[in-house]
Tab-separated table of C-alpha atoms in Angstrom:
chain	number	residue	atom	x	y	z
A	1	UNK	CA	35.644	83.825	253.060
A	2	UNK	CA	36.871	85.512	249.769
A	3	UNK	CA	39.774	87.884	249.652
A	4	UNK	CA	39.744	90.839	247.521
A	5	UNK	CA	39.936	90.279	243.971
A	6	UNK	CA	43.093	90.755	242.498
A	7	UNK	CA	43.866	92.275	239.200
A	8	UNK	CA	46.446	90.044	236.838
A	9	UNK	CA	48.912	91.868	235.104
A	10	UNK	CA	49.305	91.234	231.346
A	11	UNK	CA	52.303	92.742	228.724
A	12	UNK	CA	50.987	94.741	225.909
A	13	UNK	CA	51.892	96.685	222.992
A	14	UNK	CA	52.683	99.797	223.965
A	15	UNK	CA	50.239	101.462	221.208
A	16	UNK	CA	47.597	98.946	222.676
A	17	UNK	CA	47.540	96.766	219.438
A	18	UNK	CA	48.401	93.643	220.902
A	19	UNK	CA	48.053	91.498	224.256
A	20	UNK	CA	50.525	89.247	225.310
A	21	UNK	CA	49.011	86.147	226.837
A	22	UNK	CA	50.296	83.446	228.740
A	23	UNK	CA	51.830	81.140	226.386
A	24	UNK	CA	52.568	83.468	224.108
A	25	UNK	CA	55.874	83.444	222.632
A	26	UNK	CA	55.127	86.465	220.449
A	27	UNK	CA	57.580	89.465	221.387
A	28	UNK	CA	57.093	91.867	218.179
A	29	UNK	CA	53.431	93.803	217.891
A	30	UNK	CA	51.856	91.574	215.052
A	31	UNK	CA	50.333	94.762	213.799
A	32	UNK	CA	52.035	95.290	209.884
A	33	UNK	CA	51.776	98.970	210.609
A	34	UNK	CA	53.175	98.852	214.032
A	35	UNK	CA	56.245	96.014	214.679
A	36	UNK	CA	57.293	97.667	217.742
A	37	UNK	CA	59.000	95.321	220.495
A	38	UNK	CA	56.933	94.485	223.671
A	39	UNK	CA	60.174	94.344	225.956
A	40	UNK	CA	62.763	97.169	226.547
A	41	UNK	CA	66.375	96.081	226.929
A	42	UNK	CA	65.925	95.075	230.423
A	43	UNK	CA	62.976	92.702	229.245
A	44	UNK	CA	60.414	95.036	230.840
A	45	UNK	CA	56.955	95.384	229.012
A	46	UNK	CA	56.637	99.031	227.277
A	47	UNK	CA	53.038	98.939	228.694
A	48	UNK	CA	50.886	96.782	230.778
A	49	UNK	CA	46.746	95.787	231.159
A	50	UNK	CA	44.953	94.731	233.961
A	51	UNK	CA	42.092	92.374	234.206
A	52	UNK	CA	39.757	90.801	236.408
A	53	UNK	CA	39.110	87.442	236.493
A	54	UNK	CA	35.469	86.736	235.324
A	55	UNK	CA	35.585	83.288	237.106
A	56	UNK	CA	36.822	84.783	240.178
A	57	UNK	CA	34.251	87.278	240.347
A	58	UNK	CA	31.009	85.252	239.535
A	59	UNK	CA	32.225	82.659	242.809
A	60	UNK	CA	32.758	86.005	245.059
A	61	UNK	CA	29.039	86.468	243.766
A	62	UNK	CA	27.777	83.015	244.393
A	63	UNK	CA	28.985	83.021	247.886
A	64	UNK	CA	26.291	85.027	249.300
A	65	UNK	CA	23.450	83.444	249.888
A	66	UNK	CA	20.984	86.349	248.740
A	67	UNK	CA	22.323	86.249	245.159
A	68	UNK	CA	22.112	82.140	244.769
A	69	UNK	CA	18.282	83.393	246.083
A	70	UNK	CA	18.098	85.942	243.190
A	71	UNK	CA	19.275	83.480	240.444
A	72	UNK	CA	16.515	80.984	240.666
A	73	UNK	CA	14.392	83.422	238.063
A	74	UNK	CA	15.011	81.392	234.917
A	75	UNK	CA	12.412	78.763	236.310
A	76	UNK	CA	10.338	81.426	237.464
A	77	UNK	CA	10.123	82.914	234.158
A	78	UNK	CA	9.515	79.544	232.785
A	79	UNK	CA	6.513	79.046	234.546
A	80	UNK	CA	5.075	82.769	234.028
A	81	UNK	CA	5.833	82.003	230.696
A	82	UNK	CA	3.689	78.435	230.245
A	83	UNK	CA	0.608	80.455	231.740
A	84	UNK	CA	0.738	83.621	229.695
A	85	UNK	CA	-1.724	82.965	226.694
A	86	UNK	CA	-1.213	85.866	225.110
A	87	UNK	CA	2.357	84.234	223.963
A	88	UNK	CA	4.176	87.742	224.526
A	89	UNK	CA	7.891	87.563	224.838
A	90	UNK	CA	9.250	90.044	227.475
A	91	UNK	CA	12.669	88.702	228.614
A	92	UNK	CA	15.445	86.332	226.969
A	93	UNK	CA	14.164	83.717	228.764
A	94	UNK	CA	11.025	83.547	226.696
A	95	UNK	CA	12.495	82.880	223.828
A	96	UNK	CA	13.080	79.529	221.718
A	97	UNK	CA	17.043	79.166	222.468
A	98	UNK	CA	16.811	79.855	226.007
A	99	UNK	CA	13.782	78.488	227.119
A	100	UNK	CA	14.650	74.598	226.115
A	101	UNK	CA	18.602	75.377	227.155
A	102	UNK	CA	19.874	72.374	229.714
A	103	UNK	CA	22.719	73.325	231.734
A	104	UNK	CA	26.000	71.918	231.057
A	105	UNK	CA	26.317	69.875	234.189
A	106	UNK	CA	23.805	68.141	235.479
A	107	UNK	CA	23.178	68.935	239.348
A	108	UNK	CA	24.949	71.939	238.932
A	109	UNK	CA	23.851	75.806	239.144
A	110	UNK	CA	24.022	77.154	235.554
A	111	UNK	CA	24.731	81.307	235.154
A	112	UNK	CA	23.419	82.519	231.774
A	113	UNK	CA	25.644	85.546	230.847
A	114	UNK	CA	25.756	88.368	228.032
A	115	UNK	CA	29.218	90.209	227.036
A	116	UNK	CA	29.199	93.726	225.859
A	117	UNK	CA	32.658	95.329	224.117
A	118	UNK	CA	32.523	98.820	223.073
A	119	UNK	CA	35.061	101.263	221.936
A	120	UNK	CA	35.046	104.471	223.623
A	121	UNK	CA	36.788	108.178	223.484
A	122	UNK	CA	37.471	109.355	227.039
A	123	UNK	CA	38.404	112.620	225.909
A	124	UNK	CA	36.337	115.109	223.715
A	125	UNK	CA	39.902	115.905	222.519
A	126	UNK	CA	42.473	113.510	221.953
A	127	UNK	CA	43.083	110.372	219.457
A	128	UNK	CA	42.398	107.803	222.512
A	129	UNK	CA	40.897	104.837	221.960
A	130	UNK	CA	39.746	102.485	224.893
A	131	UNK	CA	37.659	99.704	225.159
A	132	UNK	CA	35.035	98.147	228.164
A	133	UNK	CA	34.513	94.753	228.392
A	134	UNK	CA	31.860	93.628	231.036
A	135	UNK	CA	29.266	90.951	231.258
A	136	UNK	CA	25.451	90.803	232.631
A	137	UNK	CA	23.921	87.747	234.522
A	138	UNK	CA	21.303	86.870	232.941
A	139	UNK	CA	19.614	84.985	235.268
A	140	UNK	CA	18.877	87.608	237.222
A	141	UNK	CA	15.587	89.347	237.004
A	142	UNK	CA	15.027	92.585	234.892
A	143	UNK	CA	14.757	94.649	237.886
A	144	UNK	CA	18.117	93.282	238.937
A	145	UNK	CA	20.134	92.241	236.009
A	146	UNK	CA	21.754	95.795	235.005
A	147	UNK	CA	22.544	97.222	238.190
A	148	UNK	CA	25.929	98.115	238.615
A	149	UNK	CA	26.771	96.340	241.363
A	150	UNK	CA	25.637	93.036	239.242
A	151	UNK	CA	27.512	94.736	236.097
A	152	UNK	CA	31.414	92.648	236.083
A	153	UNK	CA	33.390	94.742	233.979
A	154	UNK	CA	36.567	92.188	233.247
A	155	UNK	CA	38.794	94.779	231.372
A	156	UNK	CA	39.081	98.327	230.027
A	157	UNK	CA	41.891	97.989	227.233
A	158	UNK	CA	44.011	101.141	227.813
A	159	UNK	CA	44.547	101.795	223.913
A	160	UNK	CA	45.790	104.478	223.207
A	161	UNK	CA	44.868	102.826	219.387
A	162	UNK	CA	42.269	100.369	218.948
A	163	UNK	CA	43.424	97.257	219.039
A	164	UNK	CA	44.760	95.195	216.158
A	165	UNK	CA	43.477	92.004	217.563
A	166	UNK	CA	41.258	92.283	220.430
A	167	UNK	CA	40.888	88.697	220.576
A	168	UNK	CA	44.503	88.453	222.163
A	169	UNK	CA	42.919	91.136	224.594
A	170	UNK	CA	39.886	88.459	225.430
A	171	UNK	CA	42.287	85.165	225.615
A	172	UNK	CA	41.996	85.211	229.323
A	173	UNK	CA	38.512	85.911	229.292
A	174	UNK	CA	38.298	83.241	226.832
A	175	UNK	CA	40.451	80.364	229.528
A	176	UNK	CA	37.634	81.416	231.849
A	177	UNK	CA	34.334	80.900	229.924
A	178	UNK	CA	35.693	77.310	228.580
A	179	UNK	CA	36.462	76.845	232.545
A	180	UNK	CA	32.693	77.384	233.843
A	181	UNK	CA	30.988	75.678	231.361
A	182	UNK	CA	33.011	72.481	231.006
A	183	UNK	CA	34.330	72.206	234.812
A	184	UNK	CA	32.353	74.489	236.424
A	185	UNK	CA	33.808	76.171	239.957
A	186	UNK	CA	33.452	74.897	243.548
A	187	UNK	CA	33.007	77.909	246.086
A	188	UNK	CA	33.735	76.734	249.617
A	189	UNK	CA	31.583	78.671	252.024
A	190	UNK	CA	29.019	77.653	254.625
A	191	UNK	CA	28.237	75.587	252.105
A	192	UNK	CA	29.967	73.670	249.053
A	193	UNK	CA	28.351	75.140	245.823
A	194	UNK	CA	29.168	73.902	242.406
A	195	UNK	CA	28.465	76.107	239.496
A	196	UNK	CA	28.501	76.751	235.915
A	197	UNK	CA	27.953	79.865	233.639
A	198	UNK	CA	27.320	80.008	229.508
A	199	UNK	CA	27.880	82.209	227.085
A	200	UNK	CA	24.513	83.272	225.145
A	201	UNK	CA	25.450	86.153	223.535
A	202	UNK	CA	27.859	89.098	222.261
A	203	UNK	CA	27.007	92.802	222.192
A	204	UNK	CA	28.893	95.665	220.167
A	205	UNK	CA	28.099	97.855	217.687
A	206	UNK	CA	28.465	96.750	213.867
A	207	UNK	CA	32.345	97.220	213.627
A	208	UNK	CA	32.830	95.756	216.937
A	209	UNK	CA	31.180	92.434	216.348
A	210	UNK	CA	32.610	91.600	212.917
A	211	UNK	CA	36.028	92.268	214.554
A	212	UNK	CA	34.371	89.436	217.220
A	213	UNK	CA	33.104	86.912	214.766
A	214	UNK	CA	36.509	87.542	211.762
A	215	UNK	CA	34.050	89.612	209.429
A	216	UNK	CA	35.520	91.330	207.075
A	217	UNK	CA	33.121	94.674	207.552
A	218	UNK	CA	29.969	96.149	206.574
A	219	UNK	CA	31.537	98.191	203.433
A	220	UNK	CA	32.689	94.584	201.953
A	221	UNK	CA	30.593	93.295	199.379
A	222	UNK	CA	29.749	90.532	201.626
A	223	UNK	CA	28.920	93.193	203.958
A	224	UNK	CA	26.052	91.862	206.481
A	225	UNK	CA	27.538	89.164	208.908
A	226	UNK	CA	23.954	87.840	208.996
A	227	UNK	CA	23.669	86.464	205.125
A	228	UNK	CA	25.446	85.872	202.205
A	229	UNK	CA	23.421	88.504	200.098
A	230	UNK	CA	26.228	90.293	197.800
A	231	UNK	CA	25.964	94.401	198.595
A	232	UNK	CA	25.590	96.401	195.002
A	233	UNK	CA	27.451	99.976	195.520
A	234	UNK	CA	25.939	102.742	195.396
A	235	UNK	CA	29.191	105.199	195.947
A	236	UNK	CA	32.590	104.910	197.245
A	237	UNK	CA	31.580	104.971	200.624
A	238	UNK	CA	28.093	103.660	200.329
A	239	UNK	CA	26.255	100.150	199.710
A	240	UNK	CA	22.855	98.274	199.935
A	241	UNK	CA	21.519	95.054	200.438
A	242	UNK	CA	18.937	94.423	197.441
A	243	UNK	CA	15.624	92.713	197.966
A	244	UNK	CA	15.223	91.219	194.554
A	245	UNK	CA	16.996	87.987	195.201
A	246	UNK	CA	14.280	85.861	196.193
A	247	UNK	CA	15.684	82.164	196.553
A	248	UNK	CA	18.956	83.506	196.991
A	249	UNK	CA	18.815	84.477	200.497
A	250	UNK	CA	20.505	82.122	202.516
A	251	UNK	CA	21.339	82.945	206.106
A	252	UNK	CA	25.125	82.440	207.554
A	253	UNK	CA	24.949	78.973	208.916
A	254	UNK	CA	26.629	77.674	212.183
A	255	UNK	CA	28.874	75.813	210.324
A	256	UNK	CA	29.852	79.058	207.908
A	257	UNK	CA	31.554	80.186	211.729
A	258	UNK	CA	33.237	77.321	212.360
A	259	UNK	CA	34.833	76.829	208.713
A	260	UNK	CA	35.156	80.034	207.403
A	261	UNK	CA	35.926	81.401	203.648
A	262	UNK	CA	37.019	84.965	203.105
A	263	UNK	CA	34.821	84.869	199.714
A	264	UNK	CA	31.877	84.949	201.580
A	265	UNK	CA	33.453	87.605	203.973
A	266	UNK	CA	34.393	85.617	207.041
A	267	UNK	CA	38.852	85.694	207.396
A	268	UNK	CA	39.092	83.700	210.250
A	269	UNK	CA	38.102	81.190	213.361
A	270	UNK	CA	36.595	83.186	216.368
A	271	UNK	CA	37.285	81.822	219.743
A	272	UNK	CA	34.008	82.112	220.649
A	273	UNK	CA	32.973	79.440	218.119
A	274	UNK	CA	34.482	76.711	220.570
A	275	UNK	CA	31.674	77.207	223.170
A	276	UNK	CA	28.841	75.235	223.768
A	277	UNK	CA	26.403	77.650	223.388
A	278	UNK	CA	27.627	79.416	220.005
A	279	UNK	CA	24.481	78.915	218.172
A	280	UNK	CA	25.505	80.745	214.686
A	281	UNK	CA	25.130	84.349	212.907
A	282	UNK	CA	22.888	85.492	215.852
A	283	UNK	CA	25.255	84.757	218.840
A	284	UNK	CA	26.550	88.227	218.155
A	285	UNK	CA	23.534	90.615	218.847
A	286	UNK	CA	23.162	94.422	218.319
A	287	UNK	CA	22.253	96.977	220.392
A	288	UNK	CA	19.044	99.045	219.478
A	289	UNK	CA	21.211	102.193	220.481
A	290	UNK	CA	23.677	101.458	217.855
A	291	UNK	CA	21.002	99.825	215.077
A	292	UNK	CA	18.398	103.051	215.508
A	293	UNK	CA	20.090	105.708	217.470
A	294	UNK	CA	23.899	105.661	216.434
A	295	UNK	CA	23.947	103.741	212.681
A	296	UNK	CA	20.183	104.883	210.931
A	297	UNK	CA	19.260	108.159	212.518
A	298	UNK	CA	22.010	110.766	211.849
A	299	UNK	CA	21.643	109.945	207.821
A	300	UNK	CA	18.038	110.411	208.038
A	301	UNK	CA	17.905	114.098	209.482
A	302	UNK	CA	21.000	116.275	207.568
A	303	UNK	CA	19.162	117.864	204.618
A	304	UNK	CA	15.715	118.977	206.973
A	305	UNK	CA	18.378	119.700	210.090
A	306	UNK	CA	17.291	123.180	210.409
A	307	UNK	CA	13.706	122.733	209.845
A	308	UNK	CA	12.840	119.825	212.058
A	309	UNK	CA	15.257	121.394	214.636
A	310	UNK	CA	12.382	124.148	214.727
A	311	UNK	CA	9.061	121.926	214.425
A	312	UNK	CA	11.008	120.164	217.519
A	313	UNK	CA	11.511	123.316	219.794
A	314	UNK	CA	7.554	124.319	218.690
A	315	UNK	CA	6.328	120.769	219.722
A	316	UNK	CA	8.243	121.512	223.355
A	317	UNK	CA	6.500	124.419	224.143
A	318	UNK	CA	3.385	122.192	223.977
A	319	UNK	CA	3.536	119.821	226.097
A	320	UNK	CA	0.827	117.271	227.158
A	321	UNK	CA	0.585	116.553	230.827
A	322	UNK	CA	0.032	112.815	230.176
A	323	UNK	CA	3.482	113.073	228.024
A	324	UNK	CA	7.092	111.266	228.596
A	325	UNK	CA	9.265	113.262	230.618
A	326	UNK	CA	11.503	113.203	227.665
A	327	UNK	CA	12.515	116.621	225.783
A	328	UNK	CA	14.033	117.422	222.475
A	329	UNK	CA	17.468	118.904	221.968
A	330	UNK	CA	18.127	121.677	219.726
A	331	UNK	CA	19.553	119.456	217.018
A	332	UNK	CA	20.223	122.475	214.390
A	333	UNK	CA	22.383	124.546	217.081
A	334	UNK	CA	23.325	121.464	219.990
A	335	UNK	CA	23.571	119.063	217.506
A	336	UNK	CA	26.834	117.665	219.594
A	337	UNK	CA	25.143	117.091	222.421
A	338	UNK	CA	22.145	114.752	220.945
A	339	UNK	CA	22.738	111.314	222.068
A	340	UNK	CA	21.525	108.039	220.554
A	341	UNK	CA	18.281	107.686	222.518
A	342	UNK	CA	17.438	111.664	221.383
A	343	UNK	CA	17.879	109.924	217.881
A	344	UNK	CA	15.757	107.357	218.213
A	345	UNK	CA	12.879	109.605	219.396
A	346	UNK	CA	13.456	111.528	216.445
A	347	UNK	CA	12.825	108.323	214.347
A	348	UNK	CA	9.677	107.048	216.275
A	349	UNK	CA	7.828	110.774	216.249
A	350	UNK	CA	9.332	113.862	213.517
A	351	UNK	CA	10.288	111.091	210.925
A	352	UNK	CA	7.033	110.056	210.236
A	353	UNK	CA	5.133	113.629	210.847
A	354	UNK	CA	7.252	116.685	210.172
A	355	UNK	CA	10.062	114.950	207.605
A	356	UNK	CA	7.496	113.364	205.437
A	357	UNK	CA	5.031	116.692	205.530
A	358	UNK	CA	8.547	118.632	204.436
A	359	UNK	CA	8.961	116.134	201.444
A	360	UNK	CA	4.718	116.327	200.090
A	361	UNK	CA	5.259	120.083	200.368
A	362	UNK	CA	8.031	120.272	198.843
A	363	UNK	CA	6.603	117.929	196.002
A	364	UNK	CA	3.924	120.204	195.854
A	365	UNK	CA	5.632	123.640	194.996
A	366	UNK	CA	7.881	121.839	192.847
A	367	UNK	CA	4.848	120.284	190.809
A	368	UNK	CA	3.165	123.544	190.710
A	369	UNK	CA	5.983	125.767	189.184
A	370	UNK	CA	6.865	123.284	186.849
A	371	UNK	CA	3.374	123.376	185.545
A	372	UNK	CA	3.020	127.082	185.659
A	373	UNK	CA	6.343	127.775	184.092
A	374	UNK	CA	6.572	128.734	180.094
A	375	UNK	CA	9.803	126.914	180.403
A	376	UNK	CA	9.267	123.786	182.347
A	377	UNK	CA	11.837	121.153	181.322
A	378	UNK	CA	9.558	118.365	183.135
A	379	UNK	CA	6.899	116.542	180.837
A	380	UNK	CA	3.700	115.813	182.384
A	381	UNK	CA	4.732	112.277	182.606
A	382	UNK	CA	7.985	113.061	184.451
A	383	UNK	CA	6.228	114.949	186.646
A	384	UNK	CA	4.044	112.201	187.737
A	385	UNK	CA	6.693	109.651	187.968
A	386	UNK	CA	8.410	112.509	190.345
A	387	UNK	CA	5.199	112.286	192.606
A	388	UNK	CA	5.144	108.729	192.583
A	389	UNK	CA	8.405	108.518	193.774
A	390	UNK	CA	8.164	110.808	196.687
A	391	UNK	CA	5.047	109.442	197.804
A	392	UNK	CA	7.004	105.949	197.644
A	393	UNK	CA	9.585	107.004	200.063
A	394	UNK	CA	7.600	109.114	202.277
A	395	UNK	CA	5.809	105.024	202.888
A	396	UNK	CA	9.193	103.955	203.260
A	397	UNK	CA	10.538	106.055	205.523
A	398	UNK	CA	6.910	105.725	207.830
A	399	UNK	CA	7.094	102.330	207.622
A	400	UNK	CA	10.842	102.397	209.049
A	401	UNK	CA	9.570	105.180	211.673
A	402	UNK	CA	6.627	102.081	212.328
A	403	UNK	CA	9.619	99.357	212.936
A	404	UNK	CA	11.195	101.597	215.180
A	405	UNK	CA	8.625	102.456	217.181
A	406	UNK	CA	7.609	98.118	217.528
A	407	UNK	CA	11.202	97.456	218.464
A	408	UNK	CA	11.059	99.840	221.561
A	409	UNK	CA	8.534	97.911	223.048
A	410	UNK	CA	9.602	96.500	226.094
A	411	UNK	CA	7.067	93.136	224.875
A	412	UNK	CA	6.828	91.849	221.459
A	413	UNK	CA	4.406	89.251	220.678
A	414	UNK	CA	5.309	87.018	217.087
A	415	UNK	CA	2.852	88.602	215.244
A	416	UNK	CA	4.360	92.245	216.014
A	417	UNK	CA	7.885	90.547	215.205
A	418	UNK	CA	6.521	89.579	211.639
A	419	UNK	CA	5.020	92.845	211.488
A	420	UNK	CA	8.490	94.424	212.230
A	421	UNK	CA	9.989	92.341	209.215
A	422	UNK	CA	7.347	93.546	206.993
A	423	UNK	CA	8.098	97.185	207.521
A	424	UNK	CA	11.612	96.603	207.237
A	425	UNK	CA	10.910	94.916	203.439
A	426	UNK	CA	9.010	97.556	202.621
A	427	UNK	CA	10.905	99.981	203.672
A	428	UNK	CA	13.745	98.416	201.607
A	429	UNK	CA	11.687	98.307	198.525
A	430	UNK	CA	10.855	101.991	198.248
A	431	UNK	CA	14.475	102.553	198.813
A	432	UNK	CA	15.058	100.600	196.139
A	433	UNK	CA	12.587	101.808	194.210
């Protein structure tokens, strides 16, 4: 029998910079801008956070028998896997790093897990800043893995700033993970069962995972926490990755993690380099929602807002019977209330179709009144190299509609994954170009 869970009490900051930790002797806010006390004159905390133990709440889980039942789909997969010729990879489980994973301790009942942070406003109005942090099992199947009642949400950090150093946040969380996959945990039901649980991988958006992994940010020169390609600026508040270093490429190693140098953009040691499963640059994944719906979308659509707001609304009033049960928003007059995955149709179906047709149009007129006016200021020559141009990015921005529309598959086989890189490149290159 399990009692309730209980939620432990830590001391904060009260601006929600900083955690105070067990074994902590820190009792000034670290943050430069803040230096606030933690402790009043009667040694009481200014503010407080609550969390859930993680360990605690994965044995509460393994002591029903139905959900030990439920785990056993990593060998499942395995074997559905072995016999699928086609080589398609559908789950986690079908992939290199996971498929030829042992578990830490041998004889012992290994939980793959997944943590998500993300920063949130509760309020439409207001400058508050919280944060979720929850973890998915893995090794349950697809059909079971994101339910909430399978969701283990360890602690919402109260803000009301984003934190300074969320990693003081995590340091519990942190005791716990280093706890199930060295030791494991004993439950003591009807039955003795021994288990473990790993690590395999860190969700956020952009921002959030280089404040995970010490990266210094996508606006640094050594923007990408992926490589060590140099960005070139474009403006103040703009940079790209350039293509045109062939032999220069060289991917973030593990060892780049685990001794890191700020002139390669990495200012520190992230906890989560000390467990077993850290595997490198990739241990910190990216949500398509941010990648296509939150980060790419919204710079694709401003200068055509109005007029592929309207080609939207026409295509509604169509609708095949055989079609998704999706619909467009009004994103010229509702444009607040288009969410990420309204973005991301956007990118599979008007980017390619009604963005591209605006841009040969508008190529067109432009060509054609320069060539009919007495007092063009465009040579023939710059009139073609005009044409060329557009024609290169309307390729560029298909091929990135093409990428986007691969990547919301819910299989990819390797072929489509090299096909995905090759869209991305080229879509890169007439950028560039």
């Amino acid at each position: 029998m399990f009692s309730p869970l209980e939620t432990v009490e830590h001391d904060m900051c009260k601006y929600g910079c900083y955690m105070y930790y067990e074994g902590d002797n820190t009792s000034i806010c670290p943050n430069p801008k803040c230096k606030k006390n933690c402790y009043d004159n009667e040694s009481k905390a200014f503010a407080t956070v609550k969390q859930v133990s993680l360990a605690e709440q994965l044995a509460l889980l393994m002591s029903c028998k139905t959900f030990r039942n439920q785990i056993q789909y990593k060998s499942s997969r395995h074997t559905v896997y072995q016999n699928n010729d086609s080589g398609l990879l559908k789950d986690v489980f079908d992939g290199e790093l996971l498929r030829s994973s042992d578990d830490p301790i041998n004889g012992c009942t290994n939980l793959h897990l997944a943590m998500y942070s993300d920063g949130f406003n509760p309020f439409k109005r207001g400058g508050v800043n919280m944060n979720i942090v929850m973890f998915v099992i893995m090794s349950l199947s697809l059909e079971l893995r994101y339910k909430k009642e399978n969701i283990l949400v360890t602690s919402i950090i109260p803000g009301p700033k984003k934190p300074f150093d969320i990693h003081s946040f995590l340091h519990p969380i942190y005791q716990d993970l280093i706890l199930l996959e060295k030791q494991g945990v004993v439950v003591d039901c009807s039955e003795s069962i021994h288990f473990s649980a790993t690590l395999e991988v860190v969700i956020g958006d952009i921002p959030g995972c280089a404040e995970l992994c010490y990266h210094v940010g996508h606006m640094a020169n050594f923007g990408c926490r992926l490589c060590n390609i140099k960005a070139t600026s474009v403006t103040t508040n703009s940079r790209y990755f350039s293509q045109n270093t062939t032999g220069l490429v060289v991917e973030r190693s593990k060892d780049t993690f685990v001794h890191p140098e700020l002139t390669i953009g990495l200012k520190g040691v992230s906890h989560f380099v000390l467990l077993k499963r850290f595997h490198g640059a990739y241990y910190w994944g990216l949500d398509e929602m941010y990648l296509w719906g939150a980060n790419l979308g919204p710079k694709l659509w401003t200068k055509y807002l109005e007029l592929i707001s309207q080609a939207m609304q026409d295509c509604q009033r169509n609708v095949h019977p055989n079609s998704t049960d999706g619909v467009f928003q009004d994103i010229h007059n509702k444009a607040g209330h288009f969410r990420s995955i309204d973005r991301i149709d956007f990118l599979m179906y008007v980017l390619p179709s009604t963005v591209v047709e605006a841009l040969q149009l508008q190529k067109r007129d432009v060509i054609q009144k320069e060539r009919k006016s007495r007092t063009s200021q465009m040579s023939e020559i710059k009139l073609r190299q005009m044409e060329t141009a557009i024609d290169e990015s309307c390729r560029a921005i298909v091929a990135l509609s093409k990428a986007c529309r691969l990547c919301q598959k819910y299989s990819l086989s390797m072929d489509e994954i090299d096909e995905i890189k090759r869209y991305i490149i080229r879509h890169c290159n007439g950028v560039i170009e």
